Coordinates of C-alpha atoms in Angstrom, one line a residue:
M17 CA 122.1 145.9 209.7
K18 CA 125.1 144.8 207.8
K19 CA 126.3 142.7 210.7
I20 CA 122.9 141.0 211.0
L21 CA 122.9 140.1 207.3
L22 CA 126.5 138.9 207.5
T23 CA 125.6 136.7 210.5
I24 CA 122.5 135.3 208.7
L25 CA 124.7 134.5 205.6
I26 CA 127.3 132.7 207.7
L27 CA 124.8 130.7 209.5
S28 CA 123.0 129.7 206.3
M29 CA 126.3 128.5 204.8
I30 CA 127.0 126.4 207.9
F31 CA 123.6 124.8 207.9
T32 CA 123.0 124.3 204.1
T33 CA 126.4 122.9 202.9
A34 CA 126.6 119.7 204.9
C35 CA 125.8 116.4 203.2
W36 CA 124.4 114.6 206.3
D37 CA 122.8 111.9 204.2
M38 CA 125.7 111.3 201.8
I39 CA 126.7 107.7 201.1
E40 CA 130.2 107.1 199.9
L41 CA 130.7 105.3 196.6
E42 CA 132.4 102.3 198.1
D43 CA 129.4 102.0 200.5
R44 CA 126.9 101.4 197.6
I45 CA 126.2 98.4 195.4
L46 CA 126.2 99.7 191.8
P47 CA 125.0 96.8 189.5
Y48 CA 125.8 97.3 185.8
S49 CA 124.0 94.1 184.7
V50 CA 121.0 92.2 185.8
G51 CA 119.9 88.7 184.6
I52 CA 116.3 87.7 184.9
D53 CA 115.2 84.0 184.8
I54 CA 112.1 82.1 185.7
G55 CA 112.0 81.5 189.5
A56 CA 112.8 78.1 191.0
A57 CA 109.9 75.6 191.3
E58 CA 110.2 75.6 195.1
S59 CA 110.0 79.4 195.3
D60 CA 106.7 81.3 195.5
K61 CA 108.2 84.2 193.5
P62 CA 107.9 84.0 189.7
L63 CA 111.2 85.5 188.7
F64 CA 114.9 84.9 189.7
F65 CA 117.2 88.0 189.5
C66 CA 121.0 87.9 189.3
F67 CA 122.8 91.3 189.8
S68 CA 126.4 91.7 188.6
Y69 CA 128.3 94.6 190.2
P70 CA 131.9 95.7 190.5
N71 CA 134.0 95.5 193.7
I72 CA 135.1 99.1 194.2
N73 CA 137.8 97.9 196.6
A74 CA 139.5 96.0 193.8
I75 CA 139.8 99.0 191.5
G76 CA 142.7 101.5 191.4
K77 CA 146.3 101.5 192.5
S78 CA 145.5 101.3 196.2
K79 CA 143.1 98.4 195.9
T80 CA 142.6 96.3 198.9
Q81 CA 140.8 93.2 197.4
D82 CA 141.4 91.0 194.3
Q83 CA 137.9 89.8 193.3
L84 CA 136.8 92.2 190.6
V85 CA 133.1 91.4 190.3
Y86 CA 130.4 90.0 192.5
L87 CA 127.1 88.3 191.8
I88 CA 124.1 88.3 194.1
N89 CA 120.9 86.4 193.5
V90 CA 117.3 86.7 194.7
N91 CA 113.8 85.5 193.9
A92 CA 111.2 88.2 193.6
N93 CA 108.1 89.5 191.8
S94 CA 109.9 92.6 190.4
I95 CA 113.3 94.2 190.1
F96 CA 112.3 96.6 192.8
E97 CA 111.3 93.9 195.2
A98 CA 114.6 92.2 194.3
T99 CA 116.7 95.3 195.3
N100 CA 114.7 95.7 198.5
E101 CA 115.3 92.0 199.4
I102 CA 119.0 92.3 198.7
S103 CA 119.3 95.5 200.8
S104 CA 117.8 93.7 203.7
R105 CA 120.4 90.9 203.4
I106 CA 123.5 93.0 203.2
H107 CA 124.6 96.3 204.8
N108 CA 125.1 98.3 201.6
P109 CA 122.1 99.9 199.7
V110 CA 121.5 98.9 196.0
H111 CA 121.5 101.8 193.6
L112 CA 120.3 101.1 190.0
K113 CA 121.4 104.5 188.5
H114 CA 124.3 102.8 186.7
L115 CA 122.5 99.7 185.5
N116 CA 123.5 99.2 181.8
V117 CA 122.3 95.8 180.7
V118 CA 119.2 93.7 181.3
V119 CA 119.6 90.1 180.2
M120 CA 116.4 87.9 180.1
S121 CA 116.4 84.2 179.4
E122 CA 114.3 82.8 176.5
E123 CA 112.0 81.4 179.1
V124 CA 111.2 84.9 180.4
F125 CA 111.0 86.5 177.0
T126 CA 108.5 83.8 175.8
N127 CA 106.2 85.0 178.5
D128 CA 104.9 88.4 177.1
T129 CA 103.3 89.2 180.5
Y130 CA 106.7 89.1 182.3
V131 CA 108.3 91.1 179.4
R132 CA 105.6 93.8 179.6
E133 CA 106.0 94.0 183.4
V134 CA 109.8 94.3 183.4
I135 CA 109.8 96.9 180.6
D136 CA 107.0 98.8 182.3
G137 CA 108.9 98.9 185.6
I138 CA 112.0 100.3 183.9
Q139 CA 110.0 102.9 182.0
R140 CA 108.2 104.2 185.1
D141 CA 111.2 104.3 187.5
F142 CA 112.8 107.6 188.3
V143 CA 116.3 106.2 188.9
M144 CA 117.0 103.6 186.2
N145 CA 118.4 104.8 182.9
K146 CA 115.9 104.4 180.1
M147 CA 118.8 103.7 177.7
L148 CA 119.4 100.3 179.2
N149 CA 120.6 97.7 176.7
L150 CA 118.4 94.5 176.2
L151 CA 119.8 91.0 175.7
I152 CA 118.3 87.6 175.2
T153 CA 120.0 84.3 175.9
R154 CA 118.9 80.7 175.1
G155 CA 120.0 79.3 178.4
T156 CA 119.7 81.1 181.8
A157 CA 120.7 84.7 182.3
H158 CA 122.4 83.5 185.5
E159 CA 124.6 81.1 183.5
L160 CA 125.5 84.0 181.1
L161 CA 126.5 86.3 184.0
T162 CA 128.5 83.6 185.7
K163 CA 130.3 82.9 182.5
K164 CA 131.0 86.6 182.3
L165 CA 133.1 86.4 185.5
E166 CA 135.4 83.9 183.8
S167 CA 136.0 86.0 180.7
K168 CA 139.4 87.3 180.1
Q169 CA 137.8 90.4 178.6
Q170 CA 136.1 91.3 181.9
E171 CA 135.8 95.0 182.5
T172 CA 135.5 96.2 186.1
I173 CA 133.8 99.6 185.6
E174 CA 131.4 99.4 182.6
G175 CA 131.0 95.6 182.5
L176 CA 131.9 93.2 179.6
L177 CA 128.3 93.1 178.2
T178 CA 128.2 96.9 178.0
T179 CA 131.6 97.1 176.3
L180 CA 130.5 94.6 173.7
L181 CA 127.2 96.3 173.1
M182 CA 128.9 99.6 172.5
N183 CA 129.8 97.9 169.2
E184 CA 132.9 100.1 168.6
Q185 CA 134.1 97.3 166.3
E186 CA 131.0 98.0 164.1
S187 CA 130.1 94.3 164.0
T188 CA 127.2 93.4 161.7
K189 CA 126.5 90.3 163.6
F190 CA 124.1 92.0 166.0
T191 CA 122.3 95.3 166.5
P192 CA 122.2 96.8 170.0
I193 CA 118.8 97.9 171.2
K194 CA 117.9 100.1 174.2
V195 CA 114.7 99.7 176.3
M196 CA 113.1 102.9 174.9
D197 CA 113.9 101.8 171.3
F198 CA 112.3 98.5 172.0
I199 CA 109.2 100.2 173.3
N200 CA 109.1 102.5 170.3
D201 CA 109.4 99.6 168.0
M202 CA 106.5 97.8 169.7
D203 CA 104.4 101.0 169.5
N204 CA 105.2 101.8 165.8
R205 CA 106.4 98.8 163.9
I206 CA 105.1 96.3 166.4
V207 CA 108.3 94.2 165.7
S208 CA 111.8 94.4 167.1
I209 CA 115.0 92.4 167.4
V210 CA 116.9 91.9 170.7
P211 CA 120.6 90.8 170.4
L212 CA 121.3 87.2 171.3
A213 CA 124.1 86.5 173.8
T214 CA 125.7 83.0 174.0
P215 CA 128.3 81.8 176.5
N216 CA 130.6 79.9 174.1
G217 CA 134.0 80.0 175.8
E218 CA 134.1 83.8 175.6
I219 CA 130.7 85.5 175.5
E220 CA 129.5 86.0 171.9
I221 CA 126.7 88.3 170.8
A222 CA 125.3 87.4 167.3
G223 CA 121.9 87.3 165.7
G224 CA 118.9 88.1 167.8
G225 CA 115.5 87.2 169.1
L226 CA 112.5 88.4 167.0
F227 CA 109.5 90.0 168.7
K228 CA 106.1 91.0 167.6
D229 CA 103.7 92.8 169.9
Y230 CA 105.9 91.7 172.9
K231 CA 105.6 88.1 171.8
F232 CA 108.7 86.1 171.0
L233 CA 108.7 84.6 167.5
G234 CA 112.1 83.0 167.2
Y235 CA 115.7 83.7 166.3
I236 CA 117.5 85.2 163.3
G237 CA 121.1 84.5 162.5
E238 CA 124.0 86.9 162.2
N239 CA 123.7 87.0 158.3
D240 CA 120.0 87.9 158.6
N241 CA 120.9 90.7 161.0
R242 CA 123.4 92.1 158.5
N243 CA 120.9 91.8 155.7
I244 CA 118.2 93.6 157.7
L245 CA 120.6 96.4 158.4
I246 CA 121.3 96.7 154.6
L247 CA 117.6 96.7 153.8
N248 CA 116.9 99.3 156.5
D249 CA 119.8 101.5 155.2
K250 CA 121.6 101.3 158.6
L251 CA 124.8 99.7 157.5
T252 CA 128.0 101.6 156.9
T253 CA 130.7 99.0 156.3
A254 CA 130.8 95.2 156.0
D255 CA 133.3 92.5 155.0
L256 CA 132.1 89.9 152.5
D257 CA 133.7 86.8 151.1
V258 CA 132.3 85.2 147.9
D259 CA 133.4 82.5 145.5
F260 CA 134.7 84.0 142.2
N261 CA 135.6 81.3 139.7
G262 CA 136.7 78.9 142.4
I263 CA 138.8 81.4 144.3
D264 CA 137.8 83.3 147.5
L265 CA 137.2 87.0 146.8
S266 CA 137.3 89.2 149.9
I267 CA 135.5 92.6 149.6
L268 CA 135.1 95.5 151.9
L269 CA 131.7 97.0 151.3
T270 CA 131.2 100.7 152.0
K271 CA 128.9 103.6 151.3
F272 CA 125.6 101.7 151.4
N273 CA 122.6 103.6 149.9
T274 CA 119.3 101.8 150.1
K275 CA 116.1 103.1 148.7
K276 CA 112.7 101.4 148.6
R277 CA 109.8 102.4 146.4
L278 CA 106.3 101.2 145.6
V279 CA 106.5 100.3 141.9
N280 CA 103.1 98.7 141.5
K281 CA 100.2 100.3 143.5
E282 CA 97.6 97.8 142.3
E283 CA 99.5 94.6 143.2
L284 CA 101.6 96.2 146.0
K285 CA 105.1 95.5 144.7
I286 CA 108.0 97.0 146.6
Q287 CA 111.4 97.3 145.0
Y288 CA 114.7 97.9 146.8
D289 CA 117.5 99.7 144.9
I290 CA 120.8 99.3 146.8
N291 CA 124.0 101.0 145.7
I292 CA 127.3 99.9 147.3
D293 CA 131.0 100.9 146.9
G294 CA 133.5 98.1 147.2
Q295 CA 137.2 97.6 147.8
I296 CA 139.0 94.3 147.0
Q297 CA 140.9 93.1 150.1
Q298 CA 142.1 89.7 148.9
H299 CA 142.0 87.6 145.8
I300 CA 145.1 85.5 144.8
I301 CA 148.6 86.1 143.5
D302 CA 148.5 84.4 140.1
E303 CA 149.5 85.7 136.7
S304 CA 146.5 84.1 135.0
T305 CA 144.0 85.7 137.4
Q306 CA 145.4 89.2 137.8
I307 CA 142.8 92.0 137.9
T308 CA 144.1 93.8 134.8
S309 CA 140.9 94.7 132.9
S310 CA 137.6 96.4 133.4
G311 CA 136.0 93.2 132.1
I312 CA 137.3 91.2 135.1
I313 CA 136.1 93.9 137.5
E314 CA 132.6 93.8 135.9
D315 CA 132.5 90.0 136.3
M316 CA 133.4 90.4 140.0
E317 CA 130.7 93.0 140.4
D318 CA 128.1 90.8 138.8
T319 CA 129.1 87.9 141.0
I320 CA 128.8 90.0 144.2
N321 CA 125.5 91.5 143.0
R322 CA 123.9 88.1 142.5
Y323 CA 125.3 86.9 145.9
I324 CA 124.0 89.8 147.9
E325 CA 120.6 89.8 146.1
S326 CA 120.3 86.1 146.9
E327 CA 121.2 86.6 150.6
L328 CA 118.7 89.5 150.9
S329 CA 116.0 87.6 149.3
K330 CA 116.5 84.7 151.7
T331 CA 116.2 87.0 154.7
I332 CA 113.0 88.6 153.2
E333 CA 111.5 85.2 152.7
T334 CA 112.3 84.2 156.3
L335 CA 110.7 87.4 157.6
Q336 CA 107.6 86.9 155.4
K337 CA 107.0 83.1 155.5
E338 CA 108.5 81.9 158.7
H339 CA 107.9 84.8 161.1
N340 CA 105.4 87.2 159.4
A341 CA 107.3 90.0 161.0
D342 CA 107.7 93.4 159.2
V343 CA 111.0 94.3 160.6
L344 CA 111.7 96.2 157.4
G345 CA 109.0 98.8 158.3
L346 CA 107.1 98.5 155.0
L347 CA 103.8 99.3 156.6
E348 CA 105.4 102.4 158.2
Y349 CA 106.8 103.3 154.7
L350 CA 103.3 103.1 153.2
N351 CA 101.9 105.2 156.0
R352 CA 104.4 108.0 155.4
F353 CA 104.5 108.1 151.6
H354 CA 101.3 106.4 150.4
P355 CA 98.7 107.1 153.1
K356 CA 95.7 106.2 151.0
I357 CA 97.1 102.7 150.4
Y358 CA 98.1 102.4 154.0
K359 CA 94.5 103.0 155.2
E360 CA 93.3 100.2 152.8
V361 CA 95.9 97.6 154.0
E362 CA 96.5 98.5 157.7
K363 CA 94.0 96.2 159.2
D364 CA 94.9 93.2 157.0
W365 CA 98.6 93.7 157.0
D366 CA 99.3 90.4 158.8
T367 CA 97.7 88.5 155.9
I368 CA 99.1 90.8 153.2
F369 CA 102.8 91.0 154.3
P370 CA 103.6 87.2 153.9
D371 CA 102.7 87.3 150.2
L372 CA 103.9 90.9 149.4
D373 CA 105.9 91.1 146.2
I374 CA 109.4 92.4 147.2
D375 CA 112.2 92.7 144.6
V376 CA 115.8 93.5 145.3
N377 CA 118.2 95.2 142.9
V378 CA 121.9 95.5 144.0
N379 CA 124.5 97.5 142.2
I380 CA 128.1 97.4 143.6
T381 CA 130.9 99.4 142.2
I382 CA 134.4 98.2 142.9
R383 CA 136.3 101.5 143.2
R384 CA 139.6 100.2 144.6
R385 CA 141.7 97.1 143.9
G386 CA 144.3 97.6 146.6
L387 CA 148.0 97.8 145.9
S388 CA 148.3 94.7 143.8
T389 CA 146.9 94.3 140.3

């Protein structure tokens, strides 16, 4: 009996451990970026896809080729048709498991049907990562990915765009957004911001495209992006330069604490109270302007407070008057903390939000002056 069991065990090990259908890494195409544009006029396919993928043979000490990255283009109805078409043109299969970034041109993003179709396909697919980064570009996505090949910052494994969107430098110029976060924003706040990528020499990511119910509204600048982060209490540090008595004052802002509250229920007035710590980074070496008294510090704090309040108010006005986009989540705030008022205003929020009374109160405390006085 023991011999029979041993024989069965040996045979099972022989027949179950082989990877007969295994495909080696170097025999796969592993795109990490895909650009989506409107299809060419002569094509019967509505979309144009451009896949960027690393050349595995150009990586490592024993590399056999020099070209680091390849691009491959195809016209198709969907990303899945595009991968099937590519697989029929080359001998290696396309595997989208490692796809990290989806770049869509402004032309694609302004067509909410295309946006919904692309996002829906990513959401339904079993292979693609749902934490893909989204990017918008004013020109064509193909142009952006082509420019990426020329960049001195090119990364061969993760890809340049992925590296930038990791935002390890904690840039306030843009806010990375994943596909699932974009979907959640559309479902809950109905508005969202997708970072804007521009091929200016080196690729730059700053500002973003503003969306409402999957419809493209327009662009916000990098300062607006920073201000929205402050108002949403999502900023940790930021550098700021202001004019103080004709001299540049450079401040490192830290420890943001933003609170919003409904201060007038009848007239719907929202007030933001924002407390910030600050550190002086640069002023000027001059005996007449040395920071030697608490009075000078208080004057600096007042100047910074007024400047930040002015900047935040400009951004709020842009969101209200120009875009009518509640990126600040004020309706969501009313739903959570004032449900009775929320029920009264929910249906008419598009007409209420543009004229909503929003006040901003900033209080910065300069806690460190640096080594100089």
